[in-house]
Amino acid sequence: MSEPLIFKRYYVWQLPVRICHWVNALSILLLSITGFLIGYPVIAGSSPQSFVMGWVRFIHFVAGYALIISVISRLLWSLNDHCFSGWREYFPFLTKEGRAEILVMLKFYFFIDRKTPDAVGHNPLAVTAYVGLFLIFFGMFASGFALYAEHAPGGVMATALKPVYLLMSTQTMHLYHHIGMWLIICFVINHIYSVWLLDIKEKGGEITSIFSGYKYTTKVHVFSEGKECDENGCFIRVKK
Amino acid sequence: MSSNKSSNVSEKTEQISGKQEFSIGEILKKRGVSRRDFLKFCSAMTAAMSLPASFAPTVAQALDEVKRPTLVWLNFQDCTGDSEALLRAANPTVGELILDILSVDYHETIMAAAGHQADEALESTITKYKGKYICVVEGSISMKDGGVYGCTSGKTHLEIARRVCGSAFATIAIGTCAAYGGIAAAIPNPTGAVGVRDAVPGATIINLPGCPCNADNLTATVVHYLVFGKIPALDSHGRPLFAYGKRIHDNCERRPHFDAGQYVEIWGDEGHRKGFCLYKMGCKGPATFHNCPTQRYNEKTSWPVAAGHPCAGCSEPQFWDAMGPMYKRLPNVPGFGIEHTADKIGLGMAVGVGAAFAVHGAISALRKDKDPAEKTKED
Ligand code: HEM
Ligand code: HEM
Ligand code: SF4
């Protein structure tokens, strides 16, 4: 290891990906705080004219709209043909290479192997958690907007969400909405920890990547979906 | 108001009821109800049907001309609370209107006839006015083991309901039991109780849930039928939109306290005495559709939340199971003990995950992993 290491810079997170990420993170933060306060209101107004709970709910709904717009935008962006943000990245377990990478990841996490993974794009295990997270998001959207639309039964939103009302009672929606929040909080703990861990172990600039868009690697060739990628995240040639 | 111009509606109802009797206006006059009281009643009904006040004269005219409808009232698995609510209507004039004008031709609790006589009365009414009478059902219907758990004069309620509701112009399922099975249908539902809609599929049913149903909503439903000659617009649970189209929480007089964040914390605390919102005491107003805050009970005297008790959600399907626990906002998490709220479980999960990662972090810090750069040489 005396020869100097050559790090190559890869543009992994395009601007829309980063914007969506931070809109998601901010709205989740707001939604969890205000959601908790809706469930357990602890800040009391001093007079009936104050609007404390009113504002808490207002922030919750605005953040809810921000999150759904951001998540849908990210899903649409994943239709583009980019190495690291395309939708195929999210399903590594569908390909043989992907499954092998997940195994490396798992071995690392469970201290079975000392070999540190070096994912240039998404971490294959994290990506699997994102799929779960997005499913929870959609559960939150369904229950959240169905609860929201109850102020105007027969309105456009309530009519569009009819299947949700048929599926569960309002009380069940409140309960699932609540449980969903805790699942998301668990994800966030896991997520921030893993990002921090891999930042240290992979030495690829993981944490800064979600601000700047760049990750670093000493790998000679970087592949995604079995195709090689260039520094800008564009596919350059089919492997083999 | 002259009754020589016969309106479309009265002709239609005459056809329906098939009776050559006095019109409601005439009966009222004979009973000594003043015109003023009658018009007051018409305005109240117009409001109950969520119609603009300008409809009151139309309602009065229609009631003046229309013939009294035939009404059959069946009691099944119930506590007779809805009949009670009706009979206890505070204002005697309106009470009379409800009972006499709507002419209950058969009502087991209040009719004079008994035994075979009563059976005959029912039989003759439903054959004579087939497809024209209105049936009111109170109480749930037992379906288990052929319905043997609920019988009247040797016939199962299921059998009676299928026969009587099946050939009615419309059936009004009054109270939560008749609408959705109610208390009798709560887990474990030993008699297999269901509401009329499930027992007599295909019948025209108007659900008027509530425990008990607000008598004004029954009267308004019947008046709606008398005035317009058809049943009112219903929501997906079969409830008239005029009475169940708005959420309690959105019309509640304590709502300003909700928005202000002012809540009752324990029974009898200062907030409770000041009329603060009952949200934290388990109020189900945010999940319940009913006109209680505006229509109120017993001639608009009061309703639970006004009296300081949280809404129990009694007019929603399966409320006893779905809206419980009565004094908690959220349902219990299935499979966990009753003291485990969703948040306790959630917090436990989050703390567990946090702890697991803290341990993982400590191990990772001490452990010497191979640098990814080392491996690149193998590439
Ligand atoms: C509420 C908080 C957060 C949520 C819900 C969240 C969610 C997500 C999601 C869904 C992705 C996938 C991005 C995509 O494919 O578009 C992601 C990636 C990422 N996030 Fe977060 N995030 C949160 C907070 C954070 C924080 C605080 C950091 C920084 C310390 C961070 C750093 C990263 C990084 C570095 C990635 C890329 C990692 C990879 O996929 O391998 N996140 N996050
Ligand atoms: C995904 C992140 C979200 C989280 C973590 C979250 C969290 C919560 C929590 C904990 C509650 C309290 C539930 C209760 O005790 O009844 C709540 C209530 C609610 N949330 Fe969310 N929520 C999220 C998304 C949404 C979205 C997208 C909407 C759509 C507008 C929404 C609308 C609502 C509504 C209408 C309520 C009930 C408010 C009330 O009853 O006054 N939520 N949320
Ligand atoms: S008392 Fe119940 S219905 Fe009224 S505002 Fe409070 S939570 Fe809503």
XYZ file of C-alpha atoms in Angstrom, chain B residues 30-254:
225
model
C -108.898 18.281 14.093
C -106.406 17.623 16.841
C -106.349 21.288 17.671
C -102.778 21.919 16.509
C -102.538 25.593 15.729
C -101.438 26.721 12.308
C -98.547 28.506 13.989
C -97.276 25.325 15.627
C -97.663 23.455 12.370
C -95.602 26.006 10.481
C -93.000 25.959 13.220
C -92.779 22.215 12.833
C -92.412 22.577 9.069
C -89.536 25.040 9.482
C -87.837 22.716 11.950
C -88.161 19.811 9.528
C -86.886 21.918 6.644
C -83.821 22.701 8.712
C -83.394 19.065 9.744
C -83.413 18.038 6.083
C -80.638 20.591 5.458
C -82.860 22.479 3.039
C -82.823 26.254 2.800
C -85.486 28.030 4.868
C -87.260 29.065 1.663
C -88.397 25.446 1.346
C -90.563 25.654 4.474
C -93.732 26.732 2.599
C -93.271 23.878 0.128
C -92.990 21.455 3.012
C -96.080 22.938 4.651
C -98.058 22.735 1.425
C -97.045 19.170 0.782
C -97.903 18.095 4.321
C -101.218 19.907 4.042
C -102.201 17.876 1.062
C -100.506 14.557 1.460
C -102.335 11.556 2.899
C -100.909 9.823 5.888
C -98.596 6.965 5.014
C -98.850 3.449 6.366
C -96.061 2.609 8.721
C -95.142 -0.719 10.266
C -92.671 -0.848 13.140
C -90.823 -4.082 13.899
C -88.818 -4.697 17.053
C -86.020 -7.265 16.867
C -82.918 -7.707 19.059
C -82.992 -4.306 20.691
C -83.376 -2.348 23.920
C -86.372 -0.376 22.579
C -84.225 2.718 23.035
C -85.274 4.148 19.703
C -89.001 3.750 20.465
C -88.247 5.310 23.832
C -86.474 8.230 22.190
C -89.473 8.713 19.950
C -92.099 8.462 22.683
C -90.186 10.755 24.982
C -90.094 13.520 22.423
C -90.424 16.437 24.819
C -92.812 18.708 22.995
C -96.254 17.051 23.035
C -97.398 18.622 19.795
C -94.473 17.342 17.835
C -94.705 14.036 19.666
C -98.295 13.695 18.561
C -97.343 14.585 15.068
C -94.815 11.828 14.987
C -97.008 9.163 16.515
C -100.441 9.945 15.199
C -99.773 11.540 11.885
C -97.230 9.026 10.785
C -99.762 6.490 12.001
C -97.941 3.518 13.237
C -100.156 0.699 12.016
C -98.148 -1.943 13.785
C -95.774 -1.417 16.666
C -95.345 -4.255 19.122
C -94.402 -2.025 22.008
C -97.176 0.531 21.825
C -100.060 -1.062 19.916
C -103.236 -2.060 21.772
C -103.668 -5.355 19.984
C -101.724 -8.380 21.175
C -101.138 -12.007 20.218
C -102.952 -13.345 17.158
C -104.788 -10.061 16.756
C -101.498 -8.276 16.373
C -100.255 -10.880 13.919
C -103.352 -10.414 11.857
C -102.976 -6.645 11.905
C -99.465 -6.963 10.522
C -100.475 -9.544 7.957
C -103.379 -7.521 6.659
C -101.349 -4.310 6.500
C -98.547 -5.826 4.494
C -100.831 -7.609 2.048
C -103.165 -4.673 1.579
C -100.435 -2.089 1.107
C -97.841 -4.299 -0.543
C -95.004 -2.201 -1.934
C -96.550 0.949 -0.529
C -96.019 0.929 3.208
C -92.944 2.061 5.063
C -91.337 -0.397 7.430
C -89.309 0.778 10.395
C -87.010 -1.806 11.925
C -85.530 -1.442 15.373
C -82.919 -3.934 16.533
C -80.524 -6.353 14.904
C -81.393 -9.624 13.244
C -79.872 -12.892 14.352
C -78.584 -14.982 11.449
C -76.818 -17.813 13.239
C -78.426 -21.268 13.278
C -81.231 -20.109 11.029
C -81.966 -17.115 13.211
C -83.393 -19.101 16.133
C -81.958 -16.683 18.679
C -84.570 -14.067 17.928
C -88.218 -15.046 17.464
C -91.557 -13.274 17.678
C -94.788 -15.306 17.730
C -92.958 -18.409 16.635
C -91.287 -16.882 13.582
C -87.642 -15.931 13.403
C -86.844 -12.266 13.008
C -84.988 -13.162 9.870
C -88.124 -14.649 8.375
C -90.279 -11.697 9.453
C -87.755 -9.178 8.153
C -87.437 -10.872 4.772
C -91.208 -10.924 4.401
C -92.084 -7.479 5.752
C -89.086 -5.468 4.552
C -89.009 -7.341 1.274
C -92.407 -6.008 0.179
C -92.193 -2.531 1.718
C -91.802 0.644 -0.321
C -88.764 1.327 1.826
C -87.377 0.184 5.138
C -85.982 2.567 7.701
C -83.426 0.806 9.882
C -83.616 2.894 13.007
C -80.781 2.833 15.518
C -77.335 1.347 15.216
C -78.507 -2.245 15.814
C -80.922 -2.250 12.894
C -78.433 -0.400 10.709
C -75.291 -2.449 11.377
C -76.023 -5.002 14.076
C -74.931 -2.646 16.855
C -74.178 -3.890 20.323
C -75.510 -7.378 19.643
C -73.087 -7.711 16.730
C -70.059 -6.763 18.848
C -67.338 -9.392 19.153
C -67.932 -12.308 19.757
C -71.430 -11.768 18.332
C -72.941 -14.987 19.732
C -76.202 -14.741 17.793
C -74.667 -13.783 14.458
C -76.456 -10.444 14.606
C -76.484 -8.236 11.504
C -78.248 -5.097 10.336
C -81.269 -5.181 8.029
C -79.155 -4.444 4.977
C -77.251 -7.696 5.436
C -80.313 -9.727 6.424
C -82.545 -8.597 3.566
C -80.257 -7.937 0.620
C -81.952 -6.094 -2.193
C -84.515 -4.251 -0.059
C -84.571 -0.449 -0.178
C -83.068 0.543 3.142
C -82.448 3.860 4.818
C -80.104 3.556 7.767
C -80.651 5.923 10.666
C -77.972 4.762 13.085
C -77.377 6.320 16.465
C -77.749 4.930 19.940
C -80.520 5.940 20.095
C -81.419 7.451 16.763
C -82.404 11.088 17.015
C -86.239 11.096 16.635
C -85.994 14.288 14.570
C -83.978 12.473 11.940
C -86.685 9.817 11.652
C -89.395 12.439 11.337
C -87.355 14.367 8.800
C -86.790 11.207 6.755
C -90.500 10.484 6.647
C -91.332 14.100 5.901
C -88.788 14.018 3.102
C -90.586 11.052 1.646
C -93.981 12.743 2.031
C -92.791 15.969 0.449
C -90.684 14.620 -2.388
C -92.220 11.184 -2.857
C -88.819 9.471 -2.724
C -86.181 8.508 -0.225
C -83.459 11.052 0.609
C -79.947 10.940 -0.866
C -77.826 8.409 1.023
C -74.131 8.017 1.755
C -72.154 4.809 1.235
C -73.403 3.437 4.564
C -77.006 4.006 3.477
C -77.496 7.006 5.764
C -79.333 10.170 4.645
C -76.801 12.831 3.755
C -78.898 15.532 5.359
C -78.309 13.983 8.773
C -75.002 12.116 8.355
C -73.238 14.177 5.712
C -70.987 16.096 8.099
C -68.490 15.012 10.681
C -69.303 15.775 14.322
C -65.839 17.239 14.838
C -66.461 19.794 12.075
C -69.664 21.169 13.608
C -68.858 20.736 17.276
C -69.321 23.668 19.616
C -66.055 22.718 21.357
